[in-house]
Amino acid sequence: MENKDTGWSVEQSAEIYGIGNWGADYFSISQEGEVLVHPHGNGVSVSLRKIADGLLDRGLGMPVLLRMSDILDSRIKKLHESFASAITTFEYHGKYRGVYPIKVNQQQQVLEEIAEFGARYHHGLEAGSKPELIAALAYMQDPEAYLICNGYKDAEFVDLGLYARKMGLQCVFVVENPSELELIIDRSNTLGVRPMIGVRLKLSTQASGHWNHSGGERSVFGLNPSQVCDLVDRLRDVGMLDCLQLLHYHVGSQIPNIRDIRDAVVEACRVYTGLVHEGAPMGILDLGGGLAVDYDGSHADSAASRNYSLEEYCAAIIENMVSTLDENDIPHPNIVTESGRATVAYYSILLFNILDESRFEISELPKELDEDAHELLHNLIAVVNVLNIRNAQECYHDAFYYRDEIHQRFKHGSMTLRERAFAGEIFWHIVTRIAMLTKEMEYVPEELQKLPSMLADIYYGNFSLFQSLPDVWAIDQLFPVMPIHRLKEKPEREVVLADITCDCDGKIDQFVGQYTTSDTLPLHNLTNEEYYLGVFLVGAYQETLGDLHNLLGDTNVVTIQVDQDGHMRYTRELEGDSVADVLSYVEYDPKRMMQRIRQLAEEAVRAERITPKDRRMIMEAYEDGMRGYTYFER
Ligand SMILES: *Cc1c(COP(=O)(O)O)cnc(C)c1O
């Protein structure tokens, strides 16, 4: 419905931000122009704007990381239901048992909720290190679930796993390299426990996408076929071949193409068949992670997307397993997948407010240049005077040429500061006009294509990219970003987003658009009212990879539950780091720092630069700063 006052509709907003494409039934826009979360993937919904207001009323400032518990519940449910449905369709005899790889989001409350929501499906955990196993043991105590131990293992790690086994848990050691096997044999004999052993396979299948290097023959992890045979021989020699129960592979995370998933499972089934023929009991095939998230909603075979649905993923796996294993009458194993990203990505949303903007404006030029102005300045002005749509590219080159010449002269002392400043203004005037001309061009030469985004306005967001969205910086990961309100109004501006670190890398300049990605994000003009944006699908890999760049710490985190009637509960609140917290992470001692400031102030009192009353105010300000949030507070 078009809004009569604004000539814009929420449907148009939905289109430009692509929310229907990437939202996966969890996100939509209300007729009031606010983003709605549908935490159960069905009709019940809550407005993000109302959630943000509720947080502010409770004194929790932006930025806030929201966790919608019910979305996690729904993801686990969908994963298990999709496998169950494929298992029925293809008459598969084994069971599906998912495990959650802890490294994808290790936060205690995430682990606890996975254990809670996964309990009815016996959803297990995957630990890739000793600390992760220690965390897992405290939360995963279901004897029917699997506890998969990947990663390098020392004696302490192995002993813990063996004790877990002794207590009745299905803890499996996945052998990642040949030397680990001896340690497992040795510790099991010493402790008198029969271990469950698995082996990680190096597949020859290699997937496309960001993470292809974690699979394939040249991958760092896993055993090649001849090493797998050595492992079988060694286990047989020591009378432990009956312990070999699992085959594992992990091609990589975010696999965009279903063909790679199919190829990998077929190859693994062949190896599994070989192991059964060798006399190992087996019984479990662990396909690792890789189930991708459609971040840009394009449903395509590209890094930020995937060309398959969850249902297709499950069907492709089960169908290929049935056909490959049945050829040799191999009993169907239980299937494990280690889906991390697809399980937790949808569940978290980063909310922040916009603090400020900087507009890019064309600089005014004087009508005429002084006769005695430097010749190079006259040359630049000449470019301004001849510029048109047909010679834009040539003018672009000329502008750069003259500007560089002027910089050189300035460096050598033959041009003044004023002349150089003036040259800068003319130069940007030319570049801006060329950028505007590109909008009317039928064909935009490649070197001019980036211009409009170079000249985009900047909105400053109250967040740190390095802390909250590290993959945007590290691997150009794309996340959907959009305003969570005012969606009845037309967004009049095209902007890039900068964070508050003042680091030139602390910016977002790739956005999910309707059909393609874009260098700028359409946003609304700022008014006196606070303007809120949400970054979506940030539940996987972002929280612990983040760092303390500029000493901006963890954000506030709030968990929200929504019942079937749409009633909201704020179930958990974690206050973000205080300034004192982050300082102590980098080895400062806040108490000692207070002392030092007190000394400085006392000396100032003694020298009569300040009064004792001033001292009290200074100390209070310093103490308040220490206790406060690291982000911008209104
Ligand atoms: C990282 C990792 C995963 C998780 O992969 P996703 O693509 O997030 O599902 C699973 N298994 C192993 C061994 C991993 O290293």
XYZ file of C-alpha atoms and ligand atoms in Angstrom:
649
model
C 0.000 0.000 0.000
C 1.460 3.313 -1.020
C 1.664 5.949 1.658
C -0.115 9.024 0.303
C 2.182 11.459 2.088
C 5.428 9.909 1.001
C 4.689 8.189 -2.311
C 6.471 5.129 -1.005
C 5.306 1.746 0.263
C 6.669 -0.845 2.667
C 6.600 -3.269 -0.262
C 9.119 -1.067 -2.038
C 11.291 -1.111 1.075
C 11.044 -4.894 1.199
C 12.245 -4.996 -2.392
C 15.238 -2.704 -2.129
C 16.553 -4.400 1.004
C 15.786 -7.907 -0.300
C 14.347 -8.980 3.055
C 12.062 -11.562 1.471
C 15.062 -13.196 -0.210
C 17.435 -13.579 2.751
C 14.901 -13.510 5.584
C 14.043 -17.218 5.349
C 10.557 -16.739 6.899
C 12.090 -15.168 10.012
C 11.981 -11.496 8.992
C 9.468 -9.224 7.284
C 8.208 -5.619 7.330
C 4.998 -4.496 9.047
C 2.485 -2.040 7.563
C 3.804 0.431 10.175
C 7.161 0.245 8.432
C 9.036 -1.704 11.110
C 11.058 -4.883 10.742
C 9.252 -7.861 12.244
C 10.875 -10.998 13.578
C 8.896 -14.212 13.208
C 10.842 -16.277 15.707
C 8.966 -19.501 15.065
C 9.037 -19.052 11.322
C 5.245 -18.635 11.322
C 2.684 -15.875 11.866
C 3.606 -14.758 15.388
C 5.842 -11.736 15.204
C 7.441 -8.959 17.228
C 8.741 -5.599 16.055
C 12.468 -4.975 16.374
C 11.764 -1.303 16.954
C 9.622 -2.193 19.976
C 12.334 -4.497 21.270
C 14.890 -1.700 20.945
C 12.572 0.686 22.815
C 12.095 -1.887 25.554
C 15.850 -2.202 25.932
C 16.365 1.544 26.153
C 13.598 1.802 28.758
C 15.501 -0.758 30.798
C 18.669 1.300 30.488
C 20.479 -0.941 28.015
C 22.166 1.214 25.416
C 23.127 0.573 21.814
C 24.830 -1.336 20.334
C 23.018 -4.497 21.409
C 23.325 -8.019 20.153
C 19.897 -9.657 20.200
C 19.532 -13.389 20.386
C 16.117 -14.704 19.441
C 16.029 -18.088 21.230
C 13.070 -19.366 19.297
C 14.899 -18.976 16.000
C 17.598 -21.328 17.273
C 14.911 -23.765 18.368
C 13.307 -23.527 14.946
C 16.613 -24.061 13.094
C 17.392 -27.247 15.032
C 13.860 -28.470 14.477
C 14.006 -27.805 10.727
C 17.356 -29.555 10.392
C 16.073 -32.698 12.082
C 12.695 -32.662 10.370
C 14.272 -32.269 6.942
C 16.593 -35.210 7.509
C 13.714 -37.260 8.936
C 11.655 -36.553 5.865
C 14.471 -37.526 3.454
C 15.105 -40.675 5.513
C 11.463 -41.685 5.066
C 11.371 -40.805 1.368
C 14.458 -42.841 0.455
C 13.805 -45.657 2.960
C 17.064 -45.110 4.737
C 17.679 -47.452 7.677
C 20.076 -45.387 9.802
C 19.273 -42.425 12.029
C 20.233 -38.784 11.732
C 22.137 -37.344 14.676
C 23.299 -33.735 14.349
C 26.123 -32.249 16.369
C 26.853 -28.579 16.926
C 30.476 -27.484 16.372
C 31.279 -25.328 19.388
C 33.776 -23.081 17.596
C 30.999 -21.456 15.530
C 29.680 -19.654 18.615
C 31.153 -20.774 21.933
C 29.179 -18.495 24.220
C 27.890 -20.359 27.252
C 24.267 -19.446 26.665
C 24.446 -20.646 23.060
C 25.749 -24.026 24.180
C 23.140 -24.257 26.886
C 20.306 -23.454 24.499
C 21.560 -25.902 21.881
C 21.601 -28.609 24.549
C 18.076 -27.644 25.622
C 16.461 -27.343 22.174
C 18.428 -30.281 20.763
C 17.593 -32.674 23.603
C 14.479 -34.163 21.977
C 16.575 -35.035 18.885
C 19.676 -36.170 20.797
C 21.575 -33.361 19.119
C 25.221 -33.588 20.210
C 28.319 -31.423 20.199
C 31.579 -31.274 18.298
C 34.701 -30.167 20.169
C 37.760 -29.114 18.224
C 40.059 -28.507 21.162
C 40.563 -29.380 24.811
C 38.812 -26.279 26.180
C 35.848 -26.993 23.917
C 35.662 -30.573 25.205
C 35.756 -29.290 28.769
C 32.864 -26.938 27.941
C 30.984 -29.679 26.094
C 31.152 -32.160 28.971
C 29.392 -29.735 31.270
C 26.448 -29.290 28.892
C 26.173 -32.500 26.896
C 25.243 -35.418 29.089
C 22.839 -37.324 26.853
C 24.078 -40.918 26.379
C 22.291 -41.120 23.016
C 23.915 -38.008 21.576
C 27.352 -37.985 20.021
C 30.248 -36.005 21.354
C 32.711 -35.732 18.497
C 36.327 -34.829 19.317
C 38.203 -33.305 16.417
C 41.418 -31.326 16.488
C 44.819 -32.022 17.965
C 44.707 -34.065 21.121
C 47.173 -34.259 23.960
C 47.093 -36.851 26.744
C 44.892 -34.673 28.936
C 42.341 -34.246 26.118
C 42.330 -38.003 25.435
C 41.988 -38.892 29.133
C 38.979 -36.582 29.496
C 37.321 -38.209 26.490
C 37.995 -41.669 27.916
C 36.454 -40.719 31.256
C 33.409 -39.433 29.367
C 33.217 -42.811 27.656
C 33.465 -44.533 31.031
C 30.546 -42.463 32.299
C 28.432 -43.703 29.405
C 28.732 -40.869 26.868
C 29.251 -41.575 23.174
C 32.482 -39.669 22.913
C 34.328 -40.328 19.657
C 37.982 -39.501 18.992
C 38.426 -38.541 15.379
C 42.012 -39.210 14.348
C 43.216 -36.164 12.430
C 46.831 -37.211 11.906
C 48.666 -40.519 12.105
C 50.661 -39.761 15.263
C 47.524 -39.193 17.342
C 46.532 -42.826 17.084
C 49.421 -44.052 19.264
C 48.427 -41.677 22.037
C 44.823 -42.928 21.938
C 45.926 -46.581 22.010
C 48.328 -45.901 24.862
C 45.935 -43.897 27.068
C 43.027 -46.356 26.550
C 45.223 -49.241 27.643
C 46.464 -47.324 30.658
C 42.966 -46.299 31.755
C 41.369 -49.574 30.715
C 38.654 -47.977 28.541
C 37.632 -49.089 25.036
C 37.503 -45.868 23.007
C 35.194 -45.051 20.120
C 37.523 -44.153 17.272
C 36.829 -42.276 14.085
C 39.074 -41.211 11.250
C 39.097 -37.948 9.348
C 39.408 -38.431 5.650
C 41.136 -36.159 3.189
C 38.756 -36.162 0.255
C 39.870 -35.467 -3.269
C 36.613 -33.540 -3.735
C 37.202 -29.839 -3.403
C 34.423 -27.322 -2.998
C 34.210 -23.807 -4.362
C 33.612 -20.827 -2.073
C 35.646 -19.043 0.592
C 36.664 -22.050 2.596
C 37.674 -24.546 -0.075
C 41.171 -24.851 1.387
C 39.894 -26.816 4.398
C 38.984 -29.753 2.147
C 40.650 -31.511 -0.740
C 43.811 -33.569 -1.004
C 46.033 -30.680 -0.022
C 44.077 -29.863 3.128
C 45.983 -29.687 6.381
C 43.702 -32.060 8.239
C 42.834 -35.675 7.760
C 44.353 -38.882 6.464
C 44.798 -39.857 2.852
C 43.673 -43.335 1.729
C 47.037 -44.963 2.353
C 47.233 -43.492 5.858
C 43.690 -44.748 6.488
C 44.882 -48.267 5.548
C 47.871 -47.915 7.905
C 45.461 -46.946 10.687
C 43.344 -50.035 10.037
C 46.460 -52.244 10.107
C 47.697 -50.727 13.329
C 44.319 -51.096 15.062
C 44.098 -54.702 13.899
C 47.637 -55.371 15.219
C 46.758 -54.142 18.706
C 43.372 -55.867 18.735
C 41.361 -52.639 18.570
C 39.829 -52.705 15.097
C 36.429 -53.144 16.813
C 36.851 -49.573 18.149
C 36.824 -48.027 14.649
C 33.243 -46.833 14.284
C 33.193 -43.534 12.469
C 34.340 -41.968 9.234
C 34.508 -38.177 9.123
C 35.208 -35.528 6.532
C 34.788 -31.760 6.406
C 35.044 -30.170 2.984
C 34.784 -26.595 4.280
C 32.290 -24.071 5.550
C 29.652 -22.306 3.432
C 29.661 -24.677 0.443
C 27.643 -22.840 -2.219
C 27.187 -25.656 -4.731
C 25.079 -28.772 -4.100
C 27.207 -30.689 -6.618
C 30.216 -30.495 -4.275
C 28.112 -31.831 -1.416
C 26.980 -34.758 -3.535
C 30.467 -35.548 -4.837
C 31.897 -35.551 -1.323
C 29.279 -37.878 0.134
C 29.685 -40.380 -2.708
C 33.468 -40.451 -2.301
C 33.122 -40.867 1.471
C 30.645 -43.739 1.024
C 33.229 -45.555 -1.105
C 35.830 -45.219 1.647
C 33.228 -46.239 4.239
C 32.496 -49.354 2.172
C 36.219 -50.120 2.066
C 36.480 -49.847 5.850
C 33.546 -52.212 6.356
C 35.212 -54.674 3.984
C 38.390 -54.367 6.048
C 36.400 -55.662 9.026
C 35.838 -52.466 11.028
C 32.402 -52.364 12.697
C 31.788 -48.709 11.671
C 28.171 -47.542 12.019
C 28.579 -43.741 11.836
C 29.298 -41.458 8.883
C 30.054 -37.857 9.876
C 29.753 -35.416 6.959
C 31.140 -32.388 8.782
C 29.822 -28.861 8.268
C 29.380 -26.825 5.128
C 25.607 -26.367 4.956
C 25.526 -22.783 3.711
C 23.503 -19.699 4.602
C 21.970 -17.568 1.854
C 23.295 -14.228 3.110
C 22.466 -12.262 -0.019
C 19.261 -14.148 -0.792
C 20.286 -14.804 -4.393
C 19.972 -18.590 -4.167
C 23.055 -18.775 -6.379
C 26.264 -20.717 -6.521
C 28.343 -17.843 -5.093
C 30.273 -17.274 -1.870
C 27.529 -15.391 -0.002
C 24.812 -17.781 -1.069
C 23.921 -21.384 -1.942
C 22.107 -22.969 -4.849
C 20.100 -25.419 -2.732
C 17.573 -25.491 0.109
C 17.863 -27.400 3.373
C 15.444 -29.981 1.998
C 17.561 -30.467 -1.121
C 20.686 -30.774 1.000
C 19.190 -33.585 3.072
C 17.690 -35.330 0.065
C 20.958 -35.162 -1.896
C 22.883 -36.707 0.988
C 20.440 -39.495 1.772
C 19.739 -40.379 -1.844
C 23.423 -40.653 -2.716
C 24.188 -42.640 0.428
C 21.422 -45.137 -0.300
C 22.472 -45.670 -3.887
C 26.218 -45.890 -3.175
C 25.996 -48.143 -0.120
C 23.267 -50.420 -1.490
C 25.483 -51.344 -4.454
C 27.645 -53.297 -1.995
C 24.953 -54.252 0.507
C 26.544 -52.116 3.203
C 24.241 -51.561 6.221
C 23.177 -47.924 6.457
C 25.153 -46.026 9.115
C 23.854 -43.318 11.404
C 24.465 -39.938 9.824
C 26.100 -37.069 11.642
C 26.421 -33.540 10.282
C 28.295 -30.756 12.036
C 26.253 -27.792 10.851
C 27.296 -24.689 12.709
C 26.672 -21.696 10.509
C 23.259 -22.841 9.316
C 22.210 -23.587 12.912
C 23.113 -20.310 14.608
C 23.449 -17.590 11.929
C 19.773 -16.510 11.874
C 19.500 -16.347 15.627
C 21.477 -13.131 16.294
C 20.868 -9.560 15.165
C 23.171 -6.626 15.837
C 21.299 -3.374 16.510
C 22.973 0.011 16.551
C 22.089 3.675 16.190
C 23.493 6.240 13.791
C 25.507 8.958 15.492
C 26.357 11.324 12.700
C 26.728 11.778 8.973
C 29.085 13.379 6.586
C 27.718 14.598 3.301
C 29.766 14.654 0.191
C 29.233 17.996 -1.460
C 30.531 19.478 -4.670
C 32.845 22.337 -3.882
C 31.971 25.713 -5.352
C 34.500 27.066 -7.805
C 35.394 30.706 -8.387
C 34.154 32.007 -11.751
C 37.591 32.988 -12.845
C 41.088 32.259 -11.825
C 43.601 35.029 -11.182
C 45.731 35.644 -14.254
C 48.876 34.982 -12.298
C 47.655 31.721 -10.776
C 49.859 28.730 -11.473
C 49.553 27.305 -14.972
C 48.615 23.880 -13.626
C 45.604 25.395 -11.855
C 44.523 26.944 -15.135
C 44.869 23.521 -16.736
C 42.626 21.964 -14.080
C 40.004 24.672 -14.567
C 40.148 24.028 -18.296
C 39.177 20.431 -17.594
C 36.144 21.687 -15.644
C 35.108 23.829 -18.594
C 35.229 21.115 -21.256
C 33.868 18.188 -19.207
C 30.861 16.404 -20.756
C 29.442 12.897 -20.920
C 31.469 11.944 -24.006
C 34.889 13.022 -22.775
C 34.365 12.091 -19.119
C 36.954 9.344 -19.066
C 39.580 11.556 -20.701
C 38.827 14.357 -18.252
C 39.154 11.862 -15.431
C 42.686 11.003 -16.540
C 43.600 14.669 -16.997
C 42.324 15.570 -13.549
C 44.481 12.892 -11.947
C 47.477 13.910 -14.014
C 47.310 17.602 -13.043
C 46.544 16.834 -9.426
C 49.601 14.551 -9.157
C 51.774 17.178 -10.841
C 50.584 19.765 -8.331
C 51.338 17.431 -5.430
C 54.866 17.011 -6.762
C 55.398 20.768 -7.088
C 54.069 21.282 -3.599
C 56.472 18.695 -2.214
C 59.383 20.435 -3.885
C 58.326 23.762 -2.476
C 57.335 25.438 -5.728
C 53.620 25.729 -4.949
C 51.940 27.179 -1.886
C 49.589 25.548 0.587
C 46.708 27.698 -0.735
C 47.400 26.610 -4.301
C 47.489 22.999 -3.303
C 44.228 23.294 -1.318
C 42.571 25.004 -4.254
C 43.764 22.259 -6.621
C 42.196 19.684 -4.297
C 38.854 21.421 -4.476
C 38.875 21.624 -8.266
C 39.948 18.009 -8.493
C 37.076 16.765 -6.288
C 34.666 18.983 -8.170
C 35.648 17.235 -11.411
C 35.503 13.742 -9.932
C 32.080 14.368 -8.410
C 30.693 15.660 -11.665
C 32.061 12.631 -13.500
C 30.442 10.400 -10.868
C 27.113 12.078 -11.547
C 27.591 11.742 -15.299
C 28.064 7.963 -14.924
C 24.401 7.730 -13.923
C 23.415 8.886 -17.400
C 25.893 6.696 -19.274
C 24.696 3.655 -21.173
C 28.018 1.990 -20.620
C 30.221 2.942 -17.655
C 33.950 2.259 -18.197
C 35.297 -0.017 -15.480
C 37.576 2.540 -13.865
C 34.619 4.877 -13.364
C 32.276 2.276 -11.916
C 33.512 2.687 -8.340
C 33.161 6.471 -8.381
C 29.609 6.840 -7.088
C 30.464 4.857 -3.928
C 33.679 6.843 -3.407
C 31.551 9.925 -3.270
C 28.765 8.432 -1.183
C 27.678 10.076 2.037
C 28.908 8.427 5.192
C 26.712 7.489 8.148
C 28.564 6.798 11.379
C 27.196 3.812 13.296
C 27.631 3.176 16.999
C 29.441 -0.155 16.709
C 32.865 -1.620 16.031
C 33.253 -3.685 12.902
C 36.290 -5.392 14.408
C 34.423 -6.443 17.532
C 31.010 -7.319 16.145
C 31.446 -8.123 12.428
C 35.063 -9.271 12.058
C 34.374 -11.266 8.889
C 33.296 -8.118 7.053
C 36.802 -6.843 7.571
C 38.714 -10.101 7.206
C 37.025 -11.841 4.266
C 34.537 -9.281 2.895
C 31.670 -11.336 4.273
C 28.304 -9.942 3.253
C 25.563 -9.533 5.875
C 22.146 -8.019 5.242
C 21.918 -4.515 6.783
C 18.798 -2.342 6.887
C 16.897 0.174 9.010
C 14.490 -1.453 11.460
C 11.922 1.367 11.221
C 10.739 4.260 8.993
C 10.231 1.780 6.164
C 7.052 3.547 5.047
C 9.264 6.440 4.014
C 11.417 6.600 0.942
C 15.130 6.330 1.751
C 16.511 9.448 0.090
C 20.207 8.897 0.668
C 22.831 6.502 -0.666
C 25.465 5.903 1.993
C 28.323 3.765 3.178
C 28.538 2.911 6.870
C 31.515 3.713 9.057
C 31.943 2.440 12.592
C 33.333 4.456 15.505
C 36.870 3.074 15.435
C 38.104 5.838 13.097
C 39.987 3.131 11.271
C 39.661 3.421 7.509
C 38.968 -0.322 7.412
C 36.088 0.063 9.856
C 33.455 0.469 7.208
C 30.758 -1.457 5.378
C 30.626 -0.695 1.670
C 29.060 -3.825 0.211
C 25.370 -4.347 0.691
C 22.715 -6.867 -0.153
C 20.386 -5.311 -2.682
C 17.326 -6.538 -4.449
C 18.993 -8.603 -7.169
C 22.671 -7.805 -6.802
C 25.055 -6.467 -4.217
C 25.638 -2.766 -4.210
C 28.361 -0.353 -3.059
C 25.956 1.897 -1.187
C 22.965 1.399 1.083
C 19.776 3.441 0.649
C 18.974 5.090 3.995
C 16.674 7.814 5.309
C 17.575 11.377 6.127
C 18.506 11.776 9.772
C 15.993 13.594 11.955
C 15.885 14.411 15.653
C 14.584 10.925 16.319
C 17.179 8.148 16.893
C 17.782 6.088 13.724
C 18.342 2.353 14.175
C 19.896 -0.186 11.846
C 20.046 -3.953 12.151
C 22.715 -6.288 10.829
C 21.183 -9.703 10.291
C 22.343 -13.333 10.244
C 25.323 -12.602 12.508
C 25.024 -15.591 14.877
C 27.863 -17.623 13.348
C 31.591 -16.965 13.746
C 31.344 -13.247 14.628
C 31.365 -13.179 18.406
C 34.673 -14.635 19.434
C 36.712 -13.781 16.373
C 36.099 -10.135 17.254
C 38.896 -8.178 18.853
C 39.351 -5.143 21.041
C 40.366 -2.736 18.287
C 40.423 0.743 19.827
C 39.472 -0.988 23.079
C 35.810 -1.215 22.089
C 34.579 -4.267 23.957
C 31.756 -6.785 23.926
C 28.356 -5.251 23.258
C 25.343 -5.700 25.500
C 23.652 -9.013 24.727
C 19.980 -9.691 25.300
C 18.107 -12.926 24.742
C 14.455 -12.779 23.871
C 11.773 -15.435 23.891
C 8.421 -15.090 22.212
C 5.520 -17.393 23.000
C 2.869 -18.560 20.546
C 0.669 -15.573 21.463
C 3.415 -13.128 20.589
C 4.268 -12.213 24.202
C 7.893 -11.308 24.652
C 10.200 -12.134 27.511
C 13.680 -10.716 28.016
C 15.196 -13.913 29.365
C 18.849 -13.036 29.661
C 20.791 -9.868 29.799
C 24.529 -9.677 29.605
C 25.952 -6.264 30.130
C 28.712 -5.470 27.655
C 32.266 -4.791 28.722
C 32.963 -1.711 30.784
C 36.026 0.384 30.055
C 37.668 -1.147 33.138
C 36.940 -4.635 31.755
C 38.638 -4.065 28.419
C 41.578 -2.300 30.037
C 42.180 -5.254 32.296
C 42.082 -7.590 29.249
C 45.174 -5.789 28.013
C 46.834 -5.984 31.423
C 46.018 -2.580 32.871
C 45.078 -2.465 36.514
C 42.128 -0.066 36.938
C 42.801 0.352 40.680
C 46.371 1.348 40.055
C 45.222 3.715 37.315
C 42.829 5.442 39.717
C 45.718 5.895 42.121
C 47.857 7.499 39.478
C 45.130 9.951 38.495
C 44.525 10.735 42.157
C 48.217 11.557 42.547
C 48.189 13.792 39.487
C 45.122 15.605 40.813
C 46.545 15.951 44.302
C 49.735 17.485 42.947
C 47.625 19.934 40.979
C 45.795 20.845 44.183
C 49.091 21.359 45.962
C 50.333 23.603 43.159
C 46.994 25.442 43.364
C 46.136 24.761 39.728
C 42.831 23.199 40.845
C 40.742 23.335 44.015
C 39.986 20.268 46.156
C 36.450 20.510 44.768
C 37.805 20.337 41.201
C 39.759 17.287 42.239
C 36.565 15.587 43.359
C 34.842 16.319 40.056
C 37.793 15.127 38.018
C 37.980 11.909 40.008
C 34.256 11.317 39.597
C 34.441 11.843 35.846
C 37.357 9.449 35.554
C 35.625 6.826 37.689
C 32.385 7.124 35.728
C 34.315 6.669 32.506
C 35.955 3.531 33.898
C 32.664 1.994 34.896
C 30.837 2.958 31.703
C 30.126 1.188 28.405
C 32.922 1.366 25.827
C 30.559 2.576 23.095
C 29.096 6.004 22.488
C 26.499 6.830 25.136
C 23.775 9.438 24.691
C 34.222 -25.285 11.303
C 33.848 -26.689 11.260
C 32.498 -27.066 11.164
C 31.369 -26.068 11.004
O 31.135 -25.789 9.670
P 29.823 -24.932 9.229
O 30.057 -24.655 7.815
O 29.766 -23.743 10.090
O 28.636 -25.793 9.423
C 32.207 -28.400 11.208
N 33.181 -29.336 11.330
C 34.487 -29.008 11.407
C 35.505 -30.071 11.524
C 34.864 -27.682 11.371
O 36.160 -27.365 11.418
